[in-house]
Structures are given as structure tokens and as C-alpha cells.
Coordinates of C-alpha atoms in Angstrom, one line a residue:
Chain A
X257 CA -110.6 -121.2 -172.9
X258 CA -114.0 -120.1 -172.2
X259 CA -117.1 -122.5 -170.9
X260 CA -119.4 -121.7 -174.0
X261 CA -119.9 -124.9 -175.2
X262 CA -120.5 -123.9 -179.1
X263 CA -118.0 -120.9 -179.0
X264 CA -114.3 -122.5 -179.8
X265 CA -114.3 -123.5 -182.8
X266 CA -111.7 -126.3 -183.7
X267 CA -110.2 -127.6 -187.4
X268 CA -110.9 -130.5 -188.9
X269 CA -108.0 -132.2 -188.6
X270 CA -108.6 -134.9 -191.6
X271 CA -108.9 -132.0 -193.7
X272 CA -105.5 -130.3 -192.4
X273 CA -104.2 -133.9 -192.7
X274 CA -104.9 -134.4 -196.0
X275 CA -101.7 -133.1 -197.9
X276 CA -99.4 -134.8 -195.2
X277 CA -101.3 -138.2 -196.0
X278 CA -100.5 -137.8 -200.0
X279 CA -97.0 -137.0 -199.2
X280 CA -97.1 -140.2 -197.4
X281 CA -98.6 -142.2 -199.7
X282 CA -95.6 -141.2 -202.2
X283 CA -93.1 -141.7 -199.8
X284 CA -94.4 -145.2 -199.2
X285 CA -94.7 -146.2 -202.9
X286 CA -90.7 -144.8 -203.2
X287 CA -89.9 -147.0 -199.9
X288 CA -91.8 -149.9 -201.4
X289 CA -90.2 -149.5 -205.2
X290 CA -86.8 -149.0 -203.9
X291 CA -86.8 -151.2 -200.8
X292 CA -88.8 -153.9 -201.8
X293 CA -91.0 -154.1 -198.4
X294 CA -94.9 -154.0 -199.1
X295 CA -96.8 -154.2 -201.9
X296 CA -98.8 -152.2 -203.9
X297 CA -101.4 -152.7 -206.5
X298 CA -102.3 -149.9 -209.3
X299 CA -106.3 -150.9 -209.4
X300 CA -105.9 -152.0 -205.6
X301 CA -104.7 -148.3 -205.0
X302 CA -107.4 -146.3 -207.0
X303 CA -110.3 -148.5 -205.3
X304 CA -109.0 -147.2 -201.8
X305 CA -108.1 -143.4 -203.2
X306 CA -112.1 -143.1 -205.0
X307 CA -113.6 -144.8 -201.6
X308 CA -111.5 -142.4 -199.4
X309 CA -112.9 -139.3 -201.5
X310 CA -116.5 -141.0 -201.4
X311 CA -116.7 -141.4 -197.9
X312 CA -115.3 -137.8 -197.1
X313 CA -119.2 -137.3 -199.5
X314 CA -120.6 -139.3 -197.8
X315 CA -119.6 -137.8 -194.6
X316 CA -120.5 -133.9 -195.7
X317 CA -123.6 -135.1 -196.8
X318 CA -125.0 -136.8 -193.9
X319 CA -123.0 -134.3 -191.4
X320 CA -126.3 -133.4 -190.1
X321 CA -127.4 -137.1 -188.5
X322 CA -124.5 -136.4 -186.6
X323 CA -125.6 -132.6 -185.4
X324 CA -129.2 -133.5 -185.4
X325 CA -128.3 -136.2 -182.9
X326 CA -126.0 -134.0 -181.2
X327 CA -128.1 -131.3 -180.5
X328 CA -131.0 -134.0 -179.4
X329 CA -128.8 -135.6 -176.8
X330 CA -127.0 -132.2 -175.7
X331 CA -130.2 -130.8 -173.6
X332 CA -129.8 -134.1 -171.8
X333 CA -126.1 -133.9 -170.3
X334 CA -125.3 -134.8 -166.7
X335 CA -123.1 -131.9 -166.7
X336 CA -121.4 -128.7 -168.9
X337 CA -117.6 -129.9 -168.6
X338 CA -116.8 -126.5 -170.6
X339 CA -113.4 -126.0 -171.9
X340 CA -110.2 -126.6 -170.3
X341 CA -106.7 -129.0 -171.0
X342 CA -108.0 -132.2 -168.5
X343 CA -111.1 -132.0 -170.1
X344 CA -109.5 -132.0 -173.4
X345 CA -107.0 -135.1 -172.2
X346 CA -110.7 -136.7 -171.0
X347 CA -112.1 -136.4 -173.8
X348 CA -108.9 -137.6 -175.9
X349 CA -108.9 -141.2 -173.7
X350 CA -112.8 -141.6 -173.7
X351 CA -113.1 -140.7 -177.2
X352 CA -110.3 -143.7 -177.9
X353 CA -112.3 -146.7 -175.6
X354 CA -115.3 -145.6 -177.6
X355 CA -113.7 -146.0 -180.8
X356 CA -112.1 -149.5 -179.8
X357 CA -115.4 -150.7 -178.1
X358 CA -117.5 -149.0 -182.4
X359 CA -114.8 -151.1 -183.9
X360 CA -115.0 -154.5 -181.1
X361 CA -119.1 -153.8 -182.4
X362 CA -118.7 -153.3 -186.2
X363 CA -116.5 -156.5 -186.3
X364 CA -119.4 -158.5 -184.3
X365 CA -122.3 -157.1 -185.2
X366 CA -123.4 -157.6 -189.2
X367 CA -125.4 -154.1 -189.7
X368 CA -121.8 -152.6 -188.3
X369 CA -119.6 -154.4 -190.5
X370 CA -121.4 -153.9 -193.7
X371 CA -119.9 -150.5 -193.6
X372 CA -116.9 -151.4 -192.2
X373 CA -115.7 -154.6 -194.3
X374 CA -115.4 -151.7 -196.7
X375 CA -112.2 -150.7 -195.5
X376 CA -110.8 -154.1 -195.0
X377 CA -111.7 -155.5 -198.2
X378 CA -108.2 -154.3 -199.6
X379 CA -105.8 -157.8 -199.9
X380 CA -102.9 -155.2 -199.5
X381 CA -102.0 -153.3 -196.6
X382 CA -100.4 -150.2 -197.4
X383 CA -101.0 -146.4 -196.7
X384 CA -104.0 -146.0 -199.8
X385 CA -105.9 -148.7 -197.3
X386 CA -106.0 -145.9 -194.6
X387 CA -107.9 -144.1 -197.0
X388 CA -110.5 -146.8 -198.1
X389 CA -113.1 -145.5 -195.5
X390 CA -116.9 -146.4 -195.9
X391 CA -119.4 -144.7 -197.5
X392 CA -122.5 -145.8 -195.3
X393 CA -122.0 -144.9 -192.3
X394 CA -125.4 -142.6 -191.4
X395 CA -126.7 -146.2 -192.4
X396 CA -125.7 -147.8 -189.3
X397 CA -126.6 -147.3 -185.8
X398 CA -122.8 -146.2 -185.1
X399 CA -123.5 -143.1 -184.0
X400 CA -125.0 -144.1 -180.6
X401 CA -121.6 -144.6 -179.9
X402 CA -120.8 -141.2 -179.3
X403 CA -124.1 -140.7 -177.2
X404 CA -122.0 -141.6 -173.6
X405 CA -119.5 -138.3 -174.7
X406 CA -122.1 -136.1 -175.3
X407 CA -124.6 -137.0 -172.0
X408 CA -121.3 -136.6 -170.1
X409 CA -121.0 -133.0 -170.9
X410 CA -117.9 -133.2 -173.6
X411 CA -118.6 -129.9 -175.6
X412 CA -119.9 -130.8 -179.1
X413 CA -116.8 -129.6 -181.3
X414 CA -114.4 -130.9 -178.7
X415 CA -116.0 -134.2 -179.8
X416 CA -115.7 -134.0 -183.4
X417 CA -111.9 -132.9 -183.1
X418 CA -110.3 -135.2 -180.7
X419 CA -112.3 -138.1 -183.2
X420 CA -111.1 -136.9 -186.2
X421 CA -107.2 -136.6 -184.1
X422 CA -108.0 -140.3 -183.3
X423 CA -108.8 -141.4 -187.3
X424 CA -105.4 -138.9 -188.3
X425 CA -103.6 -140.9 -186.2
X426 CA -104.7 -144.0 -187.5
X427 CA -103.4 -143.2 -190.9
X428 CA -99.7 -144.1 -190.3
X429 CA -100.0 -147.8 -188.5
X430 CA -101.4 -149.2 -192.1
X431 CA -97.9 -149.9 -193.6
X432 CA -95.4 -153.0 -194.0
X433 CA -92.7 -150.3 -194.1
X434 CA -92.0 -150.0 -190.2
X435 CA -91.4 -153.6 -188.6
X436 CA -91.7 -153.2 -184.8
X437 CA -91.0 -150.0 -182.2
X438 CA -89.5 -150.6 -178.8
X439 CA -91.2 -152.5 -176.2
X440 CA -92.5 -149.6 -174.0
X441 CA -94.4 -148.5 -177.7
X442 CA -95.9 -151.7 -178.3
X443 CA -97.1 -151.8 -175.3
X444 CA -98.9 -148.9 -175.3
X445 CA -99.8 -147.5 -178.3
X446 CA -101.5 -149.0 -181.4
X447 CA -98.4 -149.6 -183.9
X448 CA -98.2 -151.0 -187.7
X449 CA -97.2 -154.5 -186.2
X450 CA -100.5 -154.5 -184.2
X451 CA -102.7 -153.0 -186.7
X452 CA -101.5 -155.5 -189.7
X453 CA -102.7 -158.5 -187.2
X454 CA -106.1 -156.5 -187.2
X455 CA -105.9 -156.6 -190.9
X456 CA -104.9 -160.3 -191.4
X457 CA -107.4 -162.9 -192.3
X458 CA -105.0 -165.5 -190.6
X459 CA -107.5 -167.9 -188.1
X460 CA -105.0 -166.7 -185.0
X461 CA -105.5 -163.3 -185.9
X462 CA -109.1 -162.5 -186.8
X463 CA -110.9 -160.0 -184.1
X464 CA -108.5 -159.0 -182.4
X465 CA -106.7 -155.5 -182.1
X466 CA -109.5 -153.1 -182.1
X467 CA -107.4 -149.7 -180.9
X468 CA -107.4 -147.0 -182.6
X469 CA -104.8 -144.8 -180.8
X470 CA -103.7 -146.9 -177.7
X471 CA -103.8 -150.6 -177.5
X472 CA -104.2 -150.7 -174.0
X473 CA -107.9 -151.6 -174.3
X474 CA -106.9 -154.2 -176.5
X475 CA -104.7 -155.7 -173.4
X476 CA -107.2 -154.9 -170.8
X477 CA -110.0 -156.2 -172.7
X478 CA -108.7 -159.3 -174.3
X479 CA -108.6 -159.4 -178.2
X480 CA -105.2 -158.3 -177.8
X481 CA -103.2 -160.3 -180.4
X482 CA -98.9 -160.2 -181.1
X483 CA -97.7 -160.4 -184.6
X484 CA -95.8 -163.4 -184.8
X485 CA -92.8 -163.9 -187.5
X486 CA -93.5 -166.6 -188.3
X487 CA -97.6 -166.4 -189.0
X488 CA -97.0 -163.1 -191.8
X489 CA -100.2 -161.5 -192.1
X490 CA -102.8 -162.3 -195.0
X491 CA -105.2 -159.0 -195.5
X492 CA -108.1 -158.7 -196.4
X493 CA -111.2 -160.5 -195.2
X494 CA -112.2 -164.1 -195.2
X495 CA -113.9 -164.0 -198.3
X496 CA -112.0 -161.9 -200.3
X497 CA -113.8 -159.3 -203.2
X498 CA -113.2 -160.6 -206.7
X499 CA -113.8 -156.8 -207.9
X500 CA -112.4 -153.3 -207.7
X501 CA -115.7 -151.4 -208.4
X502 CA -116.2 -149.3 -205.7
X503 CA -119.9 -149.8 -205.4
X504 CA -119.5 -153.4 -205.1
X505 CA -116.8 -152.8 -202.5
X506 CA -119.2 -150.7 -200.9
X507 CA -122.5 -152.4 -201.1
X508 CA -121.4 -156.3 -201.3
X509 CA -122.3 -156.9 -197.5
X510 CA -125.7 -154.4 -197.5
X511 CA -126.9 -156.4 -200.6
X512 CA -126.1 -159.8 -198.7
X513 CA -127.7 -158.7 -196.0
X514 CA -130.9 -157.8 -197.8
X515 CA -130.6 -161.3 -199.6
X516 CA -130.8 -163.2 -196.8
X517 CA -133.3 -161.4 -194.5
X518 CA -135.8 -161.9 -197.7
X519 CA -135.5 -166.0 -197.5
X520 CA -135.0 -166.2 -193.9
X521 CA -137.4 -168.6 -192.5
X522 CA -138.6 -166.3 -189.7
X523 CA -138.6 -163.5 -188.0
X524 CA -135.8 -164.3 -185.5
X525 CA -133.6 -165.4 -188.2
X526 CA -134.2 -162.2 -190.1
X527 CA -133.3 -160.0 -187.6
X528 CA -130.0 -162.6 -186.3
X529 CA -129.0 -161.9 -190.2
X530 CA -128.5 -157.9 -188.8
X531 CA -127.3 -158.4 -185.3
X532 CA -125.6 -161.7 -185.0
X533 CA -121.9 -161.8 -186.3
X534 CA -121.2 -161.8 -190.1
X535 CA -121.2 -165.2 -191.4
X536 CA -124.0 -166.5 -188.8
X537 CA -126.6 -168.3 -190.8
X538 CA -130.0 -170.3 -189.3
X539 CA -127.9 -173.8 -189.9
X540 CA -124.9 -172.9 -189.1
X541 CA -123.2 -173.6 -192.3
X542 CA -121.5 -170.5 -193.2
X543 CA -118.2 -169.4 -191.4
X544 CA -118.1 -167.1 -189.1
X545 CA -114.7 -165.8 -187.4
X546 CA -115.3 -168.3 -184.3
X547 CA -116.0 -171.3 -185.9
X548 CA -112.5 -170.7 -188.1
X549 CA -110.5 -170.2 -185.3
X550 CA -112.4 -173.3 -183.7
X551 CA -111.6 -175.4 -187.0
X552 CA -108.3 -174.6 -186.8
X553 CA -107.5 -175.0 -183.2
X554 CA -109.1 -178.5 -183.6
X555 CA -107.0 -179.5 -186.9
X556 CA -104.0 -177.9 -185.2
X557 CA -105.0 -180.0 -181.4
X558 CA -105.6 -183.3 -183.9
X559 CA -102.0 -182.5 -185.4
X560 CA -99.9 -182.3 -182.1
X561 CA -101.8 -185.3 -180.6
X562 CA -101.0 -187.4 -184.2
X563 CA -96.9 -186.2 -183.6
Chain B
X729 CA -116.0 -127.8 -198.0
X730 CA -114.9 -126.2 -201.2
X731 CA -114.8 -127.2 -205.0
X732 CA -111.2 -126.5 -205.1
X733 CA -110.8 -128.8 -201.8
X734 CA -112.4 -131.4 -204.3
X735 CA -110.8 -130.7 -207.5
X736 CA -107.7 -130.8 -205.4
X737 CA -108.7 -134.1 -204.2
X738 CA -109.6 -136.0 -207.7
X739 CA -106.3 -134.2 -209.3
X740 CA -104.4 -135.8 -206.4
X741 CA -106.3 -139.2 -206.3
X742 CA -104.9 -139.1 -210.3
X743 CA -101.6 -138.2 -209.4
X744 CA -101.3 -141.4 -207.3
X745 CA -102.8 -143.7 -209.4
X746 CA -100.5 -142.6 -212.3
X747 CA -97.4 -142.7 -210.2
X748 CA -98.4 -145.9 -208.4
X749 CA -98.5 -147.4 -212.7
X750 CA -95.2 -146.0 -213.1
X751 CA -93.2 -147.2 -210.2
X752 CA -95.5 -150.8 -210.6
X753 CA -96.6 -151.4 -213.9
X754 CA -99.9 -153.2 -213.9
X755 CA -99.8 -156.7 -212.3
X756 CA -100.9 -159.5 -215.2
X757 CA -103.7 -161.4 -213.4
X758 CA -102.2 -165.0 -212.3
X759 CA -103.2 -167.8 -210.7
X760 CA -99.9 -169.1 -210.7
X761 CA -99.3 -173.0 -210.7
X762 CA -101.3 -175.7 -209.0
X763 CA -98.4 -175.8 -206.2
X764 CA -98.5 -172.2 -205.7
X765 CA -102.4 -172.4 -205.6
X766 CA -102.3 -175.7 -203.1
X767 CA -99.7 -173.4 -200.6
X768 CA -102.2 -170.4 -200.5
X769 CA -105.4 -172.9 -199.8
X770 CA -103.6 -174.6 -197.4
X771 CA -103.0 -171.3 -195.4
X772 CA -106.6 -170.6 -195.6
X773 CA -108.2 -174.3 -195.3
X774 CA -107.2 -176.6 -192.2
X775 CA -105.5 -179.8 -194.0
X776 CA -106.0 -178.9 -197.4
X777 CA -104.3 -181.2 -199.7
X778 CA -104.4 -180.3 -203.7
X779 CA -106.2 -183.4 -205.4
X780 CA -107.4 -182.8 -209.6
X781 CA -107.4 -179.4 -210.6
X782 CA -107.5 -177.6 -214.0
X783 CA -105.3 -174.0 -214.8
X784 CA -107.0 -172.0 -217.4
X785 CA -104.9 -171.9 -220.2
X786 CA -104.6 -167.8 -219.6
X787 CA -103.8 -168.6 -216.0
X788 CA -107.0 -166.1 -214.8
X789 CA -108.8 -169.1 -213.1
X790 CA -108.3 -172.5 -211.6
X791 CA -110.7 -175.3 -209.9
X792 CA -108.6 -177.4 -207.7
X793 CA -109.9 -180.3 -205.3
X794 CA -109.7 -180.7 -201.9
X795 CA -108.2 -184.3 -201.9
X796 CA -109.1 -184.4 -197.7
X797 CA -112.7 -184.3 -198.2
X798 CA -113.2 -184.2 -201.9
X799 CA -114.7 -180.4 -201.9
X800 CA -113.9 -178.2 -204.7
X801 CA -112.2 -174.4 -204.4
X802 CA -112.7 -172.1 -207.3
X803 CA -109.5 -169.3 -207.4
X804 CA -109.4 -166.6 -209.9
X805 CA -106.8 -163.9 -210.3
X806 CA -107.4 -160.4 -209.4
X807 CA -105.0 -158.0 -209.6
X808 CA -101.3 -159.2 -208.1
X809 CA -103.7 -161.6 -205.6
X810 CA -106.1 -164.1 -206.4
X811 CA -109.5 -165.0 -204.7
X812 CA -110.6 -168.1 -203.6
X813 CA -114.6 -169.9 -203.3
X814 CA -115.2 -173.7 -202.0
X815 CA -117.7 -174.2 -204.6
X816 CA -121.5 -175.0 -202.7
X817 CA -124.5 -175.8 -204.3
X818 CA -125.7 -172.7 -202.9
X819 CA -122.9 -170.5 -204.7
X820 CA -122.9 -172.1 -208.2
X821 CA -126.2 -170.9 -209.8
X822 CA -125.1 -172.4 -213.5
X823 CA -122.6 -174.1 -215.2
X824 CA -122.0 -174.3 -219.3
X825 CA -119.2 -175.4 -222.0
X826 CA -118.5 -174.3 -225.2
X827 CA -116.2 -176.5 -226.6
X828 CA -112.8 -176.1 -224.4
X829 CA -114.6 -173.1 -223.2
X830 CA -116.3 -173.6 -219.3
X831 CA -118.0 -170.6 -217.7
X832 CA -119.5 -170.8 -214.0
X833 CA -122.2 -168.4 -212.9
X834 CA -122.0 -167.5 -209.2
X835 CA -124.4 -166.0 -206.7
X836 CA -121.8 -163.8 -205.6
X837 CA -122.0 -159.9 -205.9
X838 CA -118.6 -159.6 -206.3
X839 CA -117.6 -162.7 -207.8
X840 CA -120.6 -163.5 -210.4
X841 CA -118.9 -165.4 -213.1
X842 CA -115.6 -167.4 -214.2
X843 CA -114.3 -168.4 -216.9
X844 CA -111.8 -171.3 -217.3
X845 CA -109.9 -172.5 -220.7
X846 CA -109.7 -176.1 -220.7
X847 CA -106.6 -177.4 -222.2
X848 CA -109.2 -179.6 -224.1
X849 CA -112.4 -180.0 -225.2
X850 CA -112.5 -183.2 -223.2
X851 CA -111.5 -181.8 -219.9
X852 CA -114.0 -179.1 -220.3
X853 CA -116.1 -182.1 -220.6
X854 CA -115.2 -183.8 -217.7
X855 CA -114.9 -180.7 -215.4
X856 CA -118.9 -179.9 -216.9
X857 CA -119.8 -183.2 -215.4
X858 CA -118.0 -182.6 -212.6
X859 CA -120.1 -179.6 -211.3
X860 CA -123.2 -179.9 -212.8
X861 CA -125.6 -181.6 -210.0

């Protein structure tokens, strides 16, 4: 490997991906049919297939945000890392704690997560909700994400690839098919069993297990969550989408958003309506993830002390 | 990226969808029974216990009570699921009857209207007076 920074040239490994992940899909409905583990839904399925095909649109057609930011941060870098395996392995690990600490954001932060309810706003959990990605992405401030990469010298393609190996790998964990792997896999990697408590709506399990390819940040960070028998996961999110139209699934939260910040009753509210966590209102009287898990832990407390 | 990588794609996206109907069928949209309603809010609401409620006689939507604190869920099918909304007076923009005939209009993008069947015209009655403020 050279140290020209914009001579390799790597795949895109989504697009390599692709045929594997239909295969998949098939496999899965066969497993499910046939083995009667998982669900799947026909409309369910065609809202995550037309939103998977959308955002891969969406995501040609605003390529250039990315580039454009790219090539504004690039003149900036501490240092040229170049080309070489340990900087490859570097950027493979760095890549992954910046996708867990996007995702910790996007499930904290409103403006993030009006892109990324999107993909959880399936009430199934099968392979087709891999594929439900968002379509409004460039509309978020996301991207700043993969600023620290780029100022530390990571060449530009190497960037795009390993994050694109990192969303490949992502595919397989969204399946009731596979219960749990052995304890040295659990512990490590991001698994189906760890990504169906992300998933679940369940008071114990909502934000937690933000990973994408090793939950070890999960651990060392602590939103790390264990699937527990005898909780079984409930997808979706908390207030579940009475539609399969994609551009409601799409644009539900965005429109919300907009909703609010017109009859908030100031300036600090308005912009609390962006940044604070979804479900934060001025009075407190919507839901947000905390004060469920708060409700619960109190009815649950006020049950044990009534036994 | 290429038309045929996107002709590839919609064929494909088709191919599922069709496969996914014949290994599935469609799911008939279901609330199920008040029971079966009561188990899924409980899940979801910390003590719920089922008080009045009314099944639409096509089993699409249901209004059940909260008998801890006397708040009111609205749950309407949606596919092989069914989605649930503690009725607020900020979420129910309008209610109105037509004989057994009761129809809710939300402020909810995704959920903007339901429709319940009374049993009878005096339920729907009731059920009006119910929500109405």
C-alpha cells in the first residue's frame, strides 16, 4: 500500500453486500415459515425494503455533504496516517466507538433521532428491518461525527469503507432466528440477543446497546443491557406508527418537531424541542425514555415493598 | 450507481414482498379481545388494569379504560400488531357519531383518525359522551 491518500480506491461494501443480504432475507422468511421463530409482516416488509432503496437515494444524492465536508476538514489533519494494515485495524476500532457514541447521540438528542426512529419504527424485528435505513440523514448534524477520523489523518476512502464494513456487519444481528452465541461472543461482539434489547420498547431495555460491531463500548460505557428470558423483547418505539407509508415513517418525527418549535413559548424551549431528548416537552408531560424507566422502577419498588 | 443496479433493486424489493405474501398471507387487522388488549397495555403501562372498553364490531379498533386512574387508551390494528394512544386532550382534536358509527380525529401524523363500530347506537352514544370535553 502506498501513502497517497486519494490513490487506493476501495468498494463499497453495501453495494457488494447487497445480493448476500436478499439471499438472507429469503433464507430468514424459509427459517421463519418452516420453523416458526420470528415474524414477519407482508406490508411491515415492503415499508423496510422501499425505505432501504430510498435511503441508498438519499445517500447518492447527498454523497457530496459528506466529500464537501471531507475535503474541508482534510487540509486540517494532525497527521497523513497513509496506508498500511494497523492503520487499517485503527481505523476499523475508531470508526466503531464513533458509530456507538452517533447512535448513544441519535437516541438522545431529538434532531438525531428524527432520522433515526426511522429505522426503529418497524414493530417486527427481522432481517427487512436491517434494511429500513433513513432517508434524512444530510439533514442532521451527524456528520460531525466522522470529523475526529478525518483530523486524525485516516485517509478519506479508508473512512468510507471500514463504515460501510461496520453497517454490513450490522445486517445479520436483526433476527429472532439465532438465540444466543457462546459467552466469549457475547461478550465481545454485538450479537442478535444484544441488538433485539436495542430494538425493544420494554422500560428495562430502552437506550441501551448502542454497538454497532463490538459491544465492548456498550460495557465500558454503561448502557450495556442482557436479554433476559423472561422480559421477550417488544420492537418498535414507544409510540408505535399507525402507518406503513413510507413518507410518514420518514417524516413523522421532522414534522413533530416543526409542530412544536412553532407553539413553543420561547426561545429556550424551541431550541430544547431539537436538542433535548425526544419526548422532552416545557411541562414535562410527555414521556421521555427516563421518566418510563423511572415510572416503572417506582411501580415495580411500590410492588416488592406491598409483597 | 447504475440504472440496472436500481432496476435490480425494485425487481428484487418485488420479489420479496411477493414471496413474503406467499409464505404469509396477509395478516387480517385485529385487535383481538379485551383480555388480549388488557395483557399488551399492561406490558406497556405500570399497573394497568382493563376497566369499560368497547371492540369495534370489525375488531380494527378498541377504547379500553384504565380502571387504576380512570385514563382512556385508544388501540387500533395495524398489520399482525396493533398500536396503542392514552387518549389526551391534546391528542383528540374531534369526536363524532353516526348512528352506531364513532370516528375520532387525532393530531397524530401517523395515527389521524379511528374508527370504532359500536355494537349499538346507544353505546356509540355513551362512548360520544364519554370523550367529548
Amino acid at each position: 500500500m502506498g501513502n497517497a491518500v486519494e490513490a487506493v480506491t476501495l468498494p463499497n461494501p453495501t453495494e457488494i453486500a447487497t445480493p448476500l443480504f436478499i439471499v438472507l432475507v429469503v433464507a430468514e422468511m424459509l427459517f421463519v415459515r418452516f420453523a416458526g421463530r420470528g415474524h414477519y409482516e407482508m406490508r411491515d416488509t415492503a415499508t423496510s425494503l422501499v425505505m432501504g432503496f430510498g435511503s441508498v437515494l438519499s445517500g447518492a444524492l447527498f454523497a457530496f455533504l459528506f466529500i464537501a465536508f471531507a475535503r474541508e476538514l482534510a487540509p486540517h489533519r494532525i497527521t497523513d496516517l497513509g496506508w498500511s494494515w494497523p492503520v487499517f485495524l485503527a481505523a476499523f476500532l475508531i470508526d466503531d466507538l464513533t458509530y456507538y457514541w452517533w447512535h448513544r447521540a441519535s437516541h438522545r438528542i431529538r434532531w438525531l433521532w428524527a432520522d433515526h426512529v426511522q429505522h426503529h419504527s418497524s414493530q417486527h424485528y427481522n432481517l427487512s428491518t436491517a434494511l429500513r435505513q433513513p432517508l434524512t440523514g444530510a439533514f442532521t448534524p451527524g456528520l460531525f461525527f466522522r470529523a475526529p477520523m478525518i483530523l486524525l489523518g485516516f485517509p478519506l476512502p479508508m473512512i468510507a469503507f471500514v463504515h460501510g464494513v461496520n453497517l454490513v456487519y450490522q445486517f445479520w444481528i436483526h433476527t429472532e432466528a439465532i438465540g444466543k452465541f457462546p459467552g466469549w461472543f457475547e461478550a465481545v461482539m454485538n450479537t442478535p440477543s444484544h441488538h433485539r434489547v436495542h430494538h425493544a420498547t420494554n422500560a428495562r431495555y430502552l437506550d441501551s446497546n448502542y454497538a454497532g460491531i463490538f459491544i465492548i463500548w456498550d460495557r465500558m460505557f454503561g448502557t450495556f443491557v442482557a436479554e433476559d428470558a423472561k422480559d421477550a423483547p417488544r420492537y418498535g418505539i414507544v409510540k408505535n406508527l399507525a402507518s406503513y407509508n413510507p413518507v410518514r415513517v420518514a417524516f413523522h418525527e421532522w414534522i413533530g418537531i416543526v409542530n412544536d418549535i412553532r407553539h413553543a413559548p420561547s426561545l429556550r424551549d424551541a431550541l430544547l424541542y431539537l436538542v433535548a431528548p425526544p419526548g422532552w416537552s416545557p411541562d414535562g408531560s410527555r414521556e421521555t425514555s427516563d421518566s418510563i424507566k423511572r415510572r416503572w422502577n417506582e411501580y415495580r419498588a411500590a410492588r416488592v415493598a406491598g409483597e | 450507481m447504475s440504472i440496472l443496479y436500481l432496476a435490480g433493486s425494485l425487481g428484487g424489493i418485488a420479489l420479496l414482498v411477493a414471496l413474503n405474501f406467499v409464505l404469509f398471507g396477509r395478516a387480517r387487522p385485529d385487535v383481538g379481545s379485551v383480555d388480549e388488549i388488557a395483557k399488551r397495555l399492561a406490558r406497556e403501562v405500570p399497573g394497568f388494569r382493563a376497566g369499560r372498553s368497547i371492540v369495534s364490531i370489525d375488531g380494527r379498533a378498541a377504547l379500553i379504560e384504565n380502571a387504576a386512574n380512570r385514563t382512556l387508551f385508544l388501540v387500533e390494528a395495524l398489520g399482525d400488531g396493533i398500536v396503542t394512544r392514552q387518549i389526551s386532550r391534546d391528542l383528540l382534536s374531534s369526536v363524532g357519531r353516526l348512528g352506531e358509527r364513532l370516528s375520532l380525529e387525532l393530531r397524530d401524523f401517523t395515527f389521524p383518525r379511528a374508527i370504532i363500530q359500536a355494537p349499538s347506537d346507544g353505546q356509540a352514544r355513551e362512548w360520544e359522551m364519554r370523550l367529548k370535553p
